[in-house]
mmCIF file of C-alpha atoms in Angstrom:
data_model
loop_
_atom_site.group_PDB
_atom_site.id
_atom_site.type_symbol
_atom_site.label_atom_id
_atom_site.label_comp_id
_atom_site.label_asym_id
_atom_site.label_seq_id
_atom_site.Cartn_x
_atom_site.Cartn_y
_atom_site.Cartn_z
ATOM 1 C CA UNK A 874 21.541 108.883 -50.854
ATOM 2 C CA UNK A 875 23.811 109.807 -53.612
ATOM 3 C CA UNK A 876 26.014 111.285 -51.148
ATOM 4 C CA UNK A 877 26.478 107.904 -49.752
ATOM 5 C CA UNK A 878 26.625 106.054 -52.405
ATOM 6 C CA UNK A 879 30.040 108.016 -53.113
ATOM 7 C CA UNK A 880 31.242 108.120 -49.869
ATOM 8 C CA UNK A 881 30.742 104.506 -49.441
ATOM 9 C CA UNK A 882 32.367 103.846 -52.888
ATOM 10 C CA UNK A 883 35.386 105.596 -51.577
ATOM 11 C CA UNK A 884 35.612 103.569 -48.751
ATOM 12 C CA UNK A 885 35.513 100.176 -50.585
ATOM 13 C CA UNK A 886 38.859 102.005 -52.885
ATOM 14 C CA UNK A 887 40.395 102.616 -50.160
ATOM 15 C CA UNK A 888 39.981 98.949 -48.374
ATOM 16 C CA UNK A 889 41.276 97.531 -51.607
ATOM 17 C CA UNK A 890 44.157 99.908 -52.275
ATOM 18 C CA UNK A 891 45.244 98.637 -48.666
ATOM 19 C CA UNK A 892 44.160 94.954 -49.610
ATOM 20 C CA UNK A 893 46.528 95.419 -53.016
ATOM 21 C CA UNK A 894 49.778 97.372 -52.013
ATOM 22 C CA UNK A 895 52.533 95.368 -50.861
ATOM 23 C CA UNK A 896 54.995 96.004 -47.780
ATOM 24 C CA UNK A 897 58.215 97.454 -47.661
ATOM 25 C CA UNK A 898 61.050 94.803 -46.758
ATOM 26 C CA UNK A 899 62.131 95.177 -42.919
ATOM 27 C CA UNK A 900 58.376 95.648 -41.707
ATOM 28 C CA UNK A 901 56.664 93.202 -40.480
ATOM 29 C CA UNK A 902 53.275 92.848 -42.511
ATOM 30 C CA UNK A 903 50.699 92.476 -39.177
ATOM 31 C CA UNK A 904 51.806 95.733 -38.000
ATOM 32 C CA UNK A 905 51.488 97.215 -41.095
ATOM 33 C CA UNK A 906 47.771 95.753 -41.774
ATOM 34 C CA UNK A 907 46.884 96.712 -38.343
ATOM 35 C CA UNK A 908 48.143 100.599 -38.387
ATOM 36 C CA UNK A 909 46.213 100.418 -41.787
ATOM 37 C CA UNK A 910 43.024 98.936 -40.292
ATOM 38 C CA UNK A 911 43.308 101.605 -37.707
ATOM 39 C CA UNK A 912 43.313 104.756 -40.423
ATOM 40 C CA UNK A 913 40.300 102.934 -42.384
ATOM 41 C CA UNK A 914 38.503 102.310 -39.333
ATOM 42 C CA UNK A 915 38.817 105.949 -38.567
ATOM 43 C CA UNK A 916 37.808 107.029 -42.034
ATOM 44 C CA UNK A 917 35.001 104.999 -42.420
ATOM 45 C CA UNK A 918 33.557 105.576 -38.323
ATOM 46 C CA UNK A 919 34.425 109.426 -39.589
ATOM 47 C CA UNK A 920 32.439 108.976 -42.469
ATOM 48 C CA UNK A 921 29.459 107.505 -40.650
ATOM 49 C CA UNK A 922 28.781 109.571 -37.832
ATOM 50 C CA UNK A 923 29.617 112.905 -40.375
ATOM 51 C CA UNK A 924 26.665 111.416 -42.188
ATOM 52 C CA UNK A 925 24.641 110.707 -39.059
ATOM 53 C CA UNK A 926 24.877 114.253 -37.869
ATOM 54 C CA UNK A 927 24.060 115.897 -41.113
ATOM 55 C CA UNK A 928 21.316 113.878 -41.473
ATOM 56 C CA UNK A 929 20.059 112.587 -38.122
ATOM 57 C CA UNK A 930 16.429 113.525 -38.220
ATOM 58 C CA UNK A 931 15.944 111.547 -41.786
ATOM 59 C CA UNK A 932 18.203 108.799 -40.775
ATOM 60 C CA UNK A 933 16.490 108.307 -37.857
ATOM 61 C CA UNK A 934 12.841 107.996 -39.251
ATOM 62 C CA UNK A 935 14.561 104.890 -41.752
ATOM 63 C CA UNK A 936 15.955 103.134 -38.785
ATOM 64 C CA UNK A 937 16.640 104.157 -35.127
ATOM 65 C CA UNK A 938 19.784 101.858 -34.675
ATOM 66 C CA UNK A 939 21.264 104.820 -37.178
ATOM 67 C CA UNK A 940 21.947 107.183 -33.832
ATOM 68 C CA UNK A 941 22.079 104.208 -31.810
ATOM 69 C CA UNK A 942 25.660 102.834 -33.945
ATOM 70 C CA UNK A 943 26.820 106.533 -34.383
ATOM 71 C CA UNK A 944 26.582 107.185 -30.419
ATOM 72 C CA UNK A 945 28.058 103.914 -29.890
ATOM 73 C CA UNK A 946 30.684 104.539 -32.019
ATOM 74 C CA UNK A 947 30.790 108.289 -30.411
ATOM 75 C CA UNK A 948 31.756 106.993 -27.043
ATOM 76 C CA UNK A 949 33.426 104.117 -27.950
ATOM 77 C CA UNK A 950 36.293 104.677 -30.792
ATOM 78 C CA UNK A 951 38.318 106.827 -27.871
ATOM 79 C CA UNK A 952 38.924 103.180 -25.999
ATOM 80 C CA UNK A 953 38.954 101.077 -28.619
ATOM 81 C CA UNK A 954 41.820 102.856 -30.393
ATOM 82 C CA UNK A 955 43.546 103.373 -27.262
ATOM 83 C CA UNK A 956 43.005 99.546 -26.476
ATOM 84 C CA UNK A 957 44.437 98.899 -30.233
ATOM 85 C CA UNK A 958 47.169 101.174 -30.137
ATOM 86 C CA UNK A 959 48.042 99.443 -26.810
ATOM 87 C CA UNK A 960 48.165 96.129 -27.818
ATOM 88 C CA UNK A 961 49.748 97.432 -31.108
ATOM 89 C CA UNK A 962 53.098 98.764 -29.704
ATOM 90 C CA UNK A 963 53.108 95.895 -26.750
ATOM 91 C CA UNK A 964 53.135 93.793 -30.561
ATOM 92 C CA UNK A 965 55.852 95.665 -31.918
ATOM 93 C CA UNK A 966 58.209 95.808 -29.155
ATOM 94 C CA UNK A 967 58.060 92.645 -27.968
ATOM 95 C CA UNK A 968 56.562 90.032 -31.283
ATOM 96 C CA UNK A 969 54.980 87.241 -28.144
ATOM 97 C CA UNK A 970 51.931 85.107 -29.249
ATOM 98 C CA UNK A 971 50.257 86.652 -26.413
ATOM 99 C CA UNK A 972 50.910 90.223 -27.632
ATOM 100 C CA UNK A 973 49.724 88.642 -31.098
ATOM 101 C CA UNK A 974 46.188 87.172 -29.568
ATOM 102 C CA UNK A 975 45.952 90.543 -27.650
ATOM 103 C CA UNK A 976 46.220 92.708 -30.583
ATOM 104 C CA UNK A 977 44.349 90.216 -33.498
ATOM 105 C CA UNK A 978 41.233 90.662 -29.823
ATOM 106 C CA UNK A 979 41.893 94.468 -30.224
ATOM 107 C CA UNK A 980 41.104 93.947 -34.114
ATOM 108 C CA UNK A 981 38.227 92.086 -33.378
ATOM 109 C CA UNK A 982 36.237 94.488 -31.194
ATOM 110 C CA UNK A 983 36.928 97.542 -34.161
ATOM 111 C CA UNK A 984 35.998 94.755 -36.697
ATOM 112 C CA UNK A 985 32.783 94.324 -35.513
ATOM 113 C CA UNK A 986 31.248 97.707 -34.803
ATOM 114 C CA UNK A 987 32.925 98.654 -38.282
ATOM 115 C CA UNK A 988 30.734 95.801 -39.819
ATOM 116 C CA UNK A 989 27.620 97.286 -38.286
ATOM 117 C CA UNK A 990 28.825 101.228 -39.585
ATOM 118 C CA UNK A 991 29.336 99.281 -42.903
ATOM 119 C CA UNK A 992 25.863 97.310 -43.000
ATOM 120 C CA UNK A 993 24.211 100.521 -41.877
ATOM 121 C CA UNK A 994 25.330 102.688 -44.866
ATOM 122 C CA UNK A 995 24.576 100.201 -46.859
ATOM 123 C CA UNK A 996 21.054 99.875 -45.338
ATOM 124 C CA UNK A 997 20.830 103.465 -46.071
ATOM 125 C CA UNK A 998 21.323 102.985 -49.736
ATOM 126 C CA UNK A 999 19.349 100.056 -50.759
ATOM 127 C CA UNK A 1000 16.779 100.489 -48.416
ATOM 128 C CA UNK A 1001 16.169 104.699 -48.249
ATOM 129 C CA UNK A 1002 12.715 105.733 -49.851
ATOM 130 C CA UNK A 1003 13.897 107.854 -53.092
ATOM 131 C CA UNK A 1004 11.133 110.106 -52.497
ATOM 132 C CA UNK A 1005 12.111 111.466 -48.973
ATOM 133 C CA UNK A 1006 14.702 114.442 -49.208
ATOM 134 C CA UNK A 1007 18.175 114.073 -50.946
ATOM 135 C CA UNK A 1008 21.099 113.868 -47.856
ATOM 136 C CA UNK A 1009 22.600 116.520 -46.595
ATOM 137 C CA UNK A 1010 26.622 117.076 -47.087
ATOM 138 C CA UNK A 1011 28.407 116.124 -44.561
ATOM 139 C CA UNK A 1012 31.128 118.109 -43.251
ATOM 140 C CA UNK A 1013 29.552 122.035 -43.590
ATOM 141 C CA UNK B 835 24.590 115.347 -69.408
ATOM 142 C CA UNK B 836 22.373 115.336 -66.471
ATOM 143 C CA UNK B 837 24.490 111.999 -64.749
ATOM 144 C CA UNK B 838 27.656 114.388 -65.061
ATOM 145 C CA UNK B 839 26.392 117.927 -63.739
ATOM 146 C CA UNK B 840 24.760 115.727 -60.717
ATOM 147 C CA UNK B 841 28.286 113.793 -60.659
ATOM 148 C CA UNK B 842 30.173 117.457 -60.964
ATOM 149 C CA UNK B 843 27.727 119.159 -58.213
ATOM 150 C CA UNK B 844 28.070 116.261 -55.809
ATOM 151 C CA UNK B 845 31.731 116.217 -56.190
ATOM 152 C CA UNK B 846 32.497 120.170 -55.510
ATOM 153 C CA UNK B 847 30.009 120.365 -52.694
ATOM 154 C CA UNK B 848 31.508 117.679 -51.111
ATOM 155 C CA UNK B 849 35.022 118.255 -52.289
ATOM 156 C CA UNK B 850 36.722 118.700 -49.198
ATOM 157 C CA UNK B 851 36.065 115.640 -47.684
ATOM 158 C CA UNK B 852 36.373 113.483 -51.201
ATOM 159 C CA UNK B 853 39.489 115.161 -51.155
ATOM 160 C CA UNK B 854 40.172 114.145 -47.903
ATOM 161 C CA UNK B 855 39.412 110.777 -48.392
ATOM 162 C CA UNK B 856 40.957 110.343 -51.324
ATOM 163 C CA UNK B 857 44.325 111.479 -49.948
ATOM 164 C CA UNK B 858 44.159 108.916 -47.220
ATOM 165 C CA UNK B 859 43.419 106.255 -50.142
ATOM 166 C CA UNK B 860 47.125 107.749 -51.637
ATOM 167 C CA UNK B 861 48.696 107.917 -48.387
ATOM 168 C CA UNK B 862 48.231 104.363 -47.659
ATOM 169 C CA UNK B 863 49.020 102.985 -50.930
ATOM 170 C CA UNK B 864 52.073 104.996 -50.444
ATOM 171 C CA UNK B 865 52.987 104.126 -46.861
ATOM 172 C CA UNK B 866 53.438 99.986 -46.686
ATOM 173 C CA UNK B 867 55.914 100.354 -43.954
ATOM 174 C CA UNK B 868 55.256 100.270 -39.835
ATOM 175 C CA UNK B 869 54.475 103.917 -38.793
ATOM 176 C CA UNK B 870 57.092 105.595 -36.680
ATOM 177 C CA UNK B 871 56.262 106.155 -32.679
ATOM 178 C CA UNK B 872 55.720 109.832 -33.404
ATOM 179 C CA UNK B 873 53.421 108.990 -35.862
ATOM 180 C CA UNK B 874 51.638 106.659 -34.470
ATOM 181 C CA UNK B 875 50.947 109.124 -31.655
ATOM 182 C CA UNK B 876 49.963 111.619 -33.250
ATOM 183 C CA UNK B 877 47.411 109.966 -34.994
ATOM 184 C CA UNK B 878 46.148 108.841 -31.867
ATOM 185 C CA UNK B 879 46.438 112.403 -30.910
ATOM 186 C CA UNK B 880 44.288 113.117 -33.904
ATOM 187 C CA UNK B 881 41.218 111.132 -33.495
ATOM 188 C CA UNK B 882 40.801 111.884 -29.408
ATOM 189 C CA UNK B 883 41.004 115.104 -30.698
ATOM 190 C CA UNK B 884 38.548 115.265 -33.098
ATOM 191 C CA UNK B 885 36.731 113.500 -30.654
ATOM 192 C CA UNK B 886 36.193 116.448 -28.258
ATOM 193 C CA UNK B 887 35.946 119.471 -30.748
ATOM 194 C CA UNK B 888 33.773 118.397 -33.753
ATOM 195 C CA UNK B 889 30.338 118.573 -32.687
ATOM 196 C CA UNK B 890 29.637 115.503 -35.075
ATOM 197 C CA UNK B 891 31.221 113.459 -32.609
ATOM 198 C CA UNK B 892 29.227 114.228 -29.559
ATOM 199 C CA UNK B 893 26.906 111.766 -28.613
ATOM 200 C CA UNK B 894 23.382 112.701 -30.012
ATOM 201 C CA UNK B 895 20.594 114.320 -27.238
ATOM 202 C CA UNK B 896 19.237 110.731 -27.328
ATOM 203 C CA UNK B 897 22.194 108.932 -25.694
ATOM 204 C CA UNK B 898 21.065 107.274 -22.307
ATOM 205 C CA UNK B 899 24.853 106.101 -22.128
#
C-alpha cells in the first residue's frame, strides 16, 4: 500500500508539472497536451498493470475489477494509442475541425479507462485492509 | 526515524522505476514543444513493444477476451 501511495503521488507530480509548464512559441498547444497525455497515459497504465502483476493474487481478493481493468488495459492500450497517434498526426498535418473532433474522440476513449486505472489505485489505498501483506515492488 | 528508514527502504527498492518516473516528470517539463515524427514513432514503437516482451503486460490466465 505504501508502494502505491508513492507511485500514485508521482503520478499526480507529473500531471501537474504537465498542467504548469508552458509551450514553446511555434507549437501549437493541443498537440503538445495531447503527445503529453499520451506519455502520462502510458506511465500511469505502466504503473497500474506493473502493480497488478506484482500483486495480482492480493489485489484480486480486494476487488476483482483489479485484473479485469489491467487486462483491459492489456489488450487495449496497443489500439488506442495507435487510434491516438492516428488522429494525432492526421491533426498536425492538416489542423481541420474534423481532425480536431477525431483526435479530442481519441482523447476521450484513453481518458476514460485512465479514470478507472486512476479510481482503482486509489481504491487500493483507501480501501486495502492494513493488516493483509505489504505490496510487492513492482518492476523485479 | 522509523517514517525515514521506511521512506529510504521504499525508495531504493523501488528506485529504478521512481527513477524512471521521475525522469519522465523532467522530460516533460522540459519538452513543451510538438514531438518530432521520429519521435513520435518511436515512442509508439516503445509501448507496442513493451507490449509483447514484458510479461506484466500479458493478459492475466483469467482473460476470457
Amino acid at each position: 500500500m505504501k508502494h502505491l501511495k508513492i507511485y500514485c503521488l508521482v503520478i499526480i507530480l507529473a500531471a501537474f508539472g504537465i498542467g504548469c509548464a508552458s509551450i514553446l512559441p511555434g507549437s501549437d498547444p493541443l498537440v503538445v497536451r495531447a503527445e503529453q497525455g499520451l506519455k502520462a497515459a502510458d506511465a500511469t497504465f505502466n504503473t497500474y498493470v506493473q502493480v497488478e502483476y506484482a500483486n495480482r493474487d492480493l489485489l484480486k481478493k480486494v476487488d476483482i475489477k483489479f485484473e479485469t481493468v489491467a487486462d483491459k488495459i492489456r489488450v487495449g492500450w496497443t489500439n488506442w494509442v495507435v487510434v491516438l497517434d492516428k488522429a494525432l498526426l492526421s491533426y498536425k498535418h492538416a489542423k481541420t475541425p474534423e481532425n480536431q473532433a477525431a483526435l479530442a474522440q481519441a482523447q476521450a476513449t484513453v481518458d476514460t479507462n485512465l479514470a478507472a486505472a486512476q479510481a482503482l489505485l486509489s481504491q487500493a489505498i483507501t480501501n486495502i485492509n492494513p493488516n493483509i501483506p505489504k505490496l510487492n515492488p513492482i518492476g523485479n | 526515524m522509523a517514517l525515514a528508514l521506511q521512506i529510504i527502504g521504499l525508495v531504493s527498492t523501488n528506485a529504478p522505476i521512481l527513477l524512471g518516473l521521475i525522469q519522465k516528470l523532467v522530460d516533460n517539463a522540459h519538452q513543451n514543444k510538438e514531438m518530432t515524427d521520429e519521435e513520435h514513432a518511436t515512442l509508439i514503437a516503445a509501448i507496442q513493444h513493451r507490449a509483447v516482451t514484458d510479461p506484466a503486460w500479458r493478459p492475466s490466465p483469467d482473460y476470457k477476451g
